[in-house]
Amino acid sequence: MELAYIPSPSHGVLHLGPIPLRGYAFCIIIGVFVAVWLGNKRWIARGGRTGTVADIAVWAVPFGLVGGRLYHVITDYQLYFSEGRDWVDAFKIWEGGLGIWGAIALGALGAWIGCRRRGIPLPAWADALAPGIAFAQAIGRWGNWFNQELYGKATDLPWALHITSSTDGRVPGYYHPTFLYESLWCVGVGFLVIWADRRFKLGHGRAFALYVAAYCVGRGWIEYMRVDDAHHILGLRLNDWTAMVVFLLAVLYFVLSARLRPGREEIVEPGAGADAPAEDGETASDDAEGKTEGKTEGKTEGKDKAEGEPKDGDKSAGEAESDGDSVGLDKPAVTESVTSRDSAEPAGPASGTDSATEPDTEPDAESVSRDEAGSAKKG
């Protein structure tokens, strides 16, 4: 009696009225959204613009789906073109069957087209998207669980997968859940790339190369456990040979890239730095413009102040003239009388007579002003 196992769903399709909702398609779609979301965050952290990853994904995702399906159909052509098979089934992607090797290859072509249109380097974009692709694969593998496919050898382990379907040559029983093994491996690969990228500042496509190499290592031993039909070369499944070749190419690229182009790209998207927000909420371009205007205004103000400020002699004469004009407008007679008196008589007592007892014979300033104003009115 089995104490524990992973149950398989009774069916992988839910019907919303006449519309079929397939679990495999849902897993693929969710994986794409996760990859684009995480890739966008990493791209912005590298200095790119918001939305660039999604714009390029519009090219990469359709190409990747077509490439993945082509690889599956070509390597498993007997499922669609042998006697008793319907070749139309080759187009039914929702029933499962995507080869990751073809998806990455043709998806890279679509990404290259999108990057070329935006004028950004493909390796930098691939570095930003690498861990997101690994997480997308981890989610997408659960689509195989909905379809009861991609399982391993028979086992009695507590986490064995219970296969109940007998279609397409399946034998009900308990098997290694290789879909789960690969899903967990992809999660680990995603976190490995994130850690290595932060630790070693990977650039120029090396983060993507690390993802490819690490995935191939896991795919090699997981593929060896599978029991579904596949082509064999020298006793190994075709996907095992593919994993080894791709692993060697990824390692070779990593080593050569580190020697030829060490470090990380300083600019991943031309013109993106001008739109980066500054600390005060303004863009960098606005901040630079404000600093330039401030310097210009400061220089202009200093120049005007230097030209308009009079010298000491001019300032005294100007102040005296200004004071005289302002007083003369109100009291011209009094100003002339006081000025002439101050210049003619020295300060202090004169001729032994106390100035305090000398009678005040000069008219009061206010009375003079009133008399002048009255004369003006009469005139």
PDB file of N, CA, C and O in Angstrom, residues 225-258:
ATOM      1  N   MET A 225      16.954   9.761 -16.798  1.00  0.00           N
ATOM      2  CA  MET A 225      15.965   9.027 -16.016  1.00  0.00           C
ATOM      3  C   MET A 225      14.658   8.812 -16.769  1.00  0.00           C
ATOM      4  O   MET A 225      13.852   7.958 -16.363  1.00  0.00           O
ATOM      5  N   ARG A 226      14.439   9.521 -17.825  1.00  0.00           N
ATOM      6  CA  ARG A 226      13.150   9.446 -18.520  1.00  0.00           C
ATOM      7  C   ARG A 226      13.001   8.133 -19.283  1.00  0.00           C
ATOM      8  O   ARG A 226      13.991   7.541 -19.756  1.00  0.00           O
ATOM      9  N   VAL A 227      11.744   7.701 -19.423  1.00  0.00           N
ATOM     10  CA  VAL A 227      11.454   6.428 -20.084  1.00  0.00           C
ATOM     11  C   VAL A 227      10.572   6.601 -21.311  1.00  0.00           C
ATOM     12  O   VAL A 227      10.235   5.602 -21.954  1.00  0.00           O
ATOM     13  N   ASP A 228      10.183   7.844 -21.645  1.00  0.00           N
ATOM     14  CA  ASP A 228       9.376   8.041 -22.841  1.00  0.00           C
ATOM     15  C   ASP A 228      10.238   7.807 -24.083  1.00  0.00           C
ATOM     16  O   ASP A 228      11.462   7.857 -24.039  1.00  0.00           O
ATOM     17  N   ASP A 229       9.577   7.548 -25.201  1.00  0.00           N
ATOM     18  CA  ASP A 229      10.280   7.236 -26.437  1.00  0.00           C
ATOM     19  C   ASP A 229      11.144   8.416 -26.883  1.00  0.00           C
ATOM     20  O   ASP A 229      10.715   9.579 -26.825  1.00  0.00           O
ATOM     21  N   ALA A 230      12.343   8.127 -27.349  1.00  0.00           N
ATOM     22  CA  ALA A 230      13.263   9.151 -27.844  1.00  0.00           C
ATOM     23  C   ALA A 230      14.314   8.475 -28.716  1.00  0.00           C
ATOM     24  O   ALA A 230      14.556   7.261 -28.608  1.00  0.00           O
ATOM     25  N   HIS A 231      14.941   9.268 -29.577  1.00  0.00           N
ATOM     26  CA  HIS A 231      16.014   8.760 -30.420  1.00  0.00           C
ATOM     27  C   HIS A 231      17.289   8.623 -29.592  1.00  0.00           C
ATOM     28  O   HIS A 231      17.595   9.477 -28.748  1.00  0.00           O
ATOM     29  N   HIS A 232      18.040   7.561 -29.838  1.00  0.00           N
ATOM     30  CA  HIS A 232      19.269   7.283 -29.100  1.00  0.00           C
ATOM     31  C   HIS A 232      20.461   7.277 -30.045  1.00  0.00           C
ATOM     32  O   HIS A 232      20.369   6.805 -31.186  1.00  0.00           O
ATOM     33  N   ILE A 233      21.579   7.815 -29.574  1.00  0.00           N
ATOM     34  CA  ILE A 233      22.841   7.806 -30.311  1.00  0.00           C
ATOM     35  C   ILE A 233      23.910   7.273 -29.376  1.00  0.00           C
ATOM     36  O   ILE A 233      24.177   7.855 -28.313  1.00  0.00           O
ATOM     37  N   LEU A 234      24.502   6.129 -29.739  1.00  0.00           N
ATOM     38  CA  LEU A 234      25.533   5.487 -28.918  1.00  0.00           C
ATOM     39  C   LEU A 234      25.046   5.245 -27.493  1.00  0.00           C
ATOM     40  O   LEU A 234      25.761   5.413 -26.524  1.00  0.00           O
ATOM     41  N   GLY A 235      23.800   4.835 -27.388  1.00  0.00           N
ATOM     42  CA  GLY A 235      23.232   4.480 -26.096  1.00  0.00           C
ATOM     43  C   GLY A 235      22.700   5.637 -25.278  1.00  0.00           C
ATOM     44  O   GLY A 235      22.140   5.408 -24.208  1.00  0.00           O
ATOM     45  N   LEU A 236      22.860   6.851 -25.749  1.00  0.00           N
ATOM     46  CA  LEU A 236      22.358   8.024 -25.024  1.00  0.00           C
ATOM     47  C   LEU A 236      21.218   8.677 -25.799  1.00  0.00           C
ATOM     48  O   LEU A 236      21.206   8.680 -27.035  1.00  0.00           O
ATOM     49  N   ARG A 237      20.298   9.235 -25.060  1.00  0.00           N
ATOM     50  CA  ARG A 237      19.185   9.945 -25.687  1.00  0.00           C
ATOM     51  C   ARG A 237      19.702  11.185 -26.423  1.00  0.00           C
ATOM     52  O   ARG A 237      20.725  11.783 -26.037  1.00  0.00           O
ATOM     53  N   LEU A 238      18.983  11.567 -27.453  1.00  0.00           N
ATOM     54  CA  LEU A 238      19.398  12.713 -28.263  1.00  0.00           C
ATOM     55  C   LEU A 238      19.549  13.970 -27.427  1.00  0.00           C
ATOM     56  O   LEU A 238      20.493  14.750 -27.607  1.00  0.00           O
ATOM     57  N   ASN A 239      18.642  14.175 -26.476  1.00  0.00           N
ATOM     58  CA  ASN A 239      18.710  15.376 -25.645  1.00  0.00           C
ATOM     59  C   ASN A 239      19.928  15.370 -24.724  1.00  0.00           C
ATOM     60  O   ASN A 239      20.411  16.432 -24.317  1.00  0.00           O
ATOM     61  N   ASP A 240      20.434  14.196 -24.373  1.00  0.00           N
ATOM     62  CA  ASP A 240      21.665  14.137 -23.586  1.00  0.00           C
ATOM     63  C   ASP A 240      22.847  14.657 -24.403  1.00  0.00           C
ATOM     64  O   ASP A 240      23.683  15.424 -23.889  1.00  0.00           O
ATOM     65  N   TRP A 241      22.947  14.245 -25.650  1.00  0.00           N
ATOM     66  CA  TRP A 241      24.012  14.738 -26.519  1.00  0.00           C
ATOM     67  C   TRP A 241      23.878  16.241 -26.750  1.00  0.00           C
ATOM     68  O   TRP A 241      24.871  16.979 -26.749  1.00  0.00           O
ATOM     69  N   THR A 242      22.654  16.684 -26.942  1.00  0.00           N
ATOM     70  CA  THR A 242      22.426  18.116 -27.137  1.00  0.00           C
ATOM     71  C   THR A 242      22.847  18.908 -25.909  1.00  0.00           C
ATOM     72  O   THR A 242      23.485  19.960 -26.007  1.00  0.00           O
ATOM     73  N   ALA A 243      22.520  18.383 -24.720  1.00  0.00           N
ATOM     74  CA  ALA A 243      22.890  19.074 -23.476  1.00  0.00           C
ATOM     75  C   ALA A 243      24.405  19.171 -23.337  1.00  0.00           C
ATOM     76  O   ALA A 243      24.936  20.202 -22.911  1.00  0.00           O
ATOM     77  N   MET A 244      25.128  18.108 -23.704  1.00  0.00           N
ATOM     78  CA  MET A 244      26.585  18.138 -23.583  1.00  0.00           C
ATOM     79  C   MET A 244      27.203  19.147 -24.544  1.00  0.00           C
ATOM     80  O   MET A 244      28.116  19.899 -24.168  1.00  0.00           O
ATOM     81  N   VAL A 245      26.725  19.177 -25.785  1.00  0.00           N
ATOM     82  CA  VAL A 245      27.274  20.105 -26.772  1.00  0.00           C
ATOM     83  C   VAL A 245      26.991  21.551 -26.369  1.00  0.00           C
ATOM     84  O   VAL A 245      27.884  22.419 -26.399  1.00  0.00           O
ATOM     85  N   VAL A 246      25.765  21.822 -25.963  1.00  0.00           N
ATOM     86  CA  VAL A 246      25.397  23.188 -25.573  1.00  0.00           C
ATOM     87  C   VAL A 246      26.160  23.603 -24.316  1.00  0.00           C
ATOM     88  O   VAL A 246      26.569  24.770 -24.181  1.00  0.00           O
ATOM     89  N   PHE A 247      26.394  22.682 -23.391  1.00  0.00           N
ATOM     90  CA  PHE A 247      27.168  22.983 -22.191  1.00  0.00           C
ATOM     91  C   PHE A 247      28.580  23.421 -22.552  1.00  0.00           C
ATOM     92  O   PHE A 247      29.091  24.424 -22.032  1.00  0.00           O
ATOM     93  N   LEU A 248      29.241  22.689 -23.436  1.00  0.00           N
ATOM     94  CA  LEU A 248      30.596  23.042 -23.845  1.00  0.00           C
ATOM     95  C   LEU A 248      30.633  24.404 -24.536  1.00  0.00           C
ATOM     96  O   LEU A 248      31.541  25.205 -24.302  1.00  0.00           O
ATOM     97  N   LEU A 249      29.653  24.686 -25.385  1.00  0.00           N
ATOM     98  CA  LEU A 249      29.603  25.985 -26.068  1.00  0.00           C
ATOM     99  C   LEU A 249      29.386  27.125 -25.070  1.00  0.00           C
ATOM    100  O   LEU A 249      29.999  28.192 -25.199  1.00  0.00           O
ATOM    101  N   ALA A 250      28.542  26.910 -24.068  1.00  0.00           N
ATOM    102  CA  ALA A 250      28.292  27.955 -23.068  1.00  0.00           C
ATOM    103  C   ALA A 250      29.538  28.235 -22.235  1.00  0.00           C
ATOM    104  O   ALA A 250      29.871  29.395 -21.965  1.00  0.00           O
ATOM    105  N   VAL A 251      30.242  27.185 -21.831  1.00  0.00           N
ATOM    106  CA  VAL A 251      31.467  27.371 -21.050  1.00  0.00           C
ATOM    107  C   VAL A 251      32.533  28.073 -21.886  1.00  0.00           C
ATOM    108  O   VAL A 251      33.247  28.972 -21.396  1.00  0.00           O
ATOM    109  N   LEU A 252      32.657  27.673 -23.168  1.00  0.00           N
ATOM    110  CA  LEU A 252      33.635  28.309 -24.039  1.00  0.00           C
ATOM    111  C   LEU A 252      33.334  29.793 -24.207  1.00  0.00           C
ATOM    112  O   LEU A 252      34.239  30.638 -24.145  1.00  0.00           O
ATOM    113  N   TYR A 253      32.079  30.124 -24.407  1.00  0.00           N
ATOM    114  CA  TYR A 253      31.703  31.537 -24.537  1.00  0.00           C
ATOM    115  C   TYR A 253      32.009  32.297 -23.248  1.00  0.00           C
ATOM    116  O   TYR A 253      32.510  33.427 -23.290  1.00  0.00           O
ATOM    117  N   PHE A 254      31.723  31.698 -22.102  1.00  0.00           N
ATOM    118  CA  PHE A 254      31.956  32.362 -20.819  1.00  0.00           C
ATOM    119  C   PHE A 254      33.433  32.706 -20.655  1.00  0.00           C
ATOM    120  O   PHE A 254      33.788  33.830 -20.264  1.00  0.00           O
ATOM    121  N   VAL A 255      34.311  31.742 -20.960  1.00  0.00           N
ATOM    122  CA  VAL A 255      35.739  31.952 -20.780  1.00  0.00           C
ATOM    123  C   VAL A 255      36.276  32.997 -21.751  1.00  0.00           C
ATOM    124  O   VAL A 255      37.009  33.931 -21.363  1.00  0.00           O
ATOM    125  N   LEU A 256      35.912  32.881 -23.023  1.00  0.00           N
ATOM    126  CA  LEU A 256      36.409  33.828 -24.025  1.00  0.00           C
ATOM    127  C   LEU A 256      35.869  35.235 -23.772  1.00  0.00           C
ATOM    128  O   LEU A 256      36.594  36.228 -23.926  1.00  0.00           O
ATOM    129  N   SER A 257      34.624  35.341 -23.374  1.00  0.00           N
ATOM    130  CA  SER A 257      34.046  36.655 -23.108  1.00  0.00           C
ATOM    131  C   SER A 257      34.732  37.324 -21.928  1.00  0.00           C
ATOM    132  O   SER A 257      34.977  38.538 -21.939  1.00  0.00           O
ATOM    133  N   ALA A 258      35.051  36.545 -20.886  1.00  0.00           N
ATOM    134  CA  ALA A 258      35.724  37.122 -19.721  1.00  0.00           C
ATOM    135  C   ALA A 258      37.115  37.643 -20.078  1.00  0.00           C
ATOM    136  O   ALA A 258      37.577  38.631 -19.501  1.00  0.00           O
TER     137      ALA A 258
END
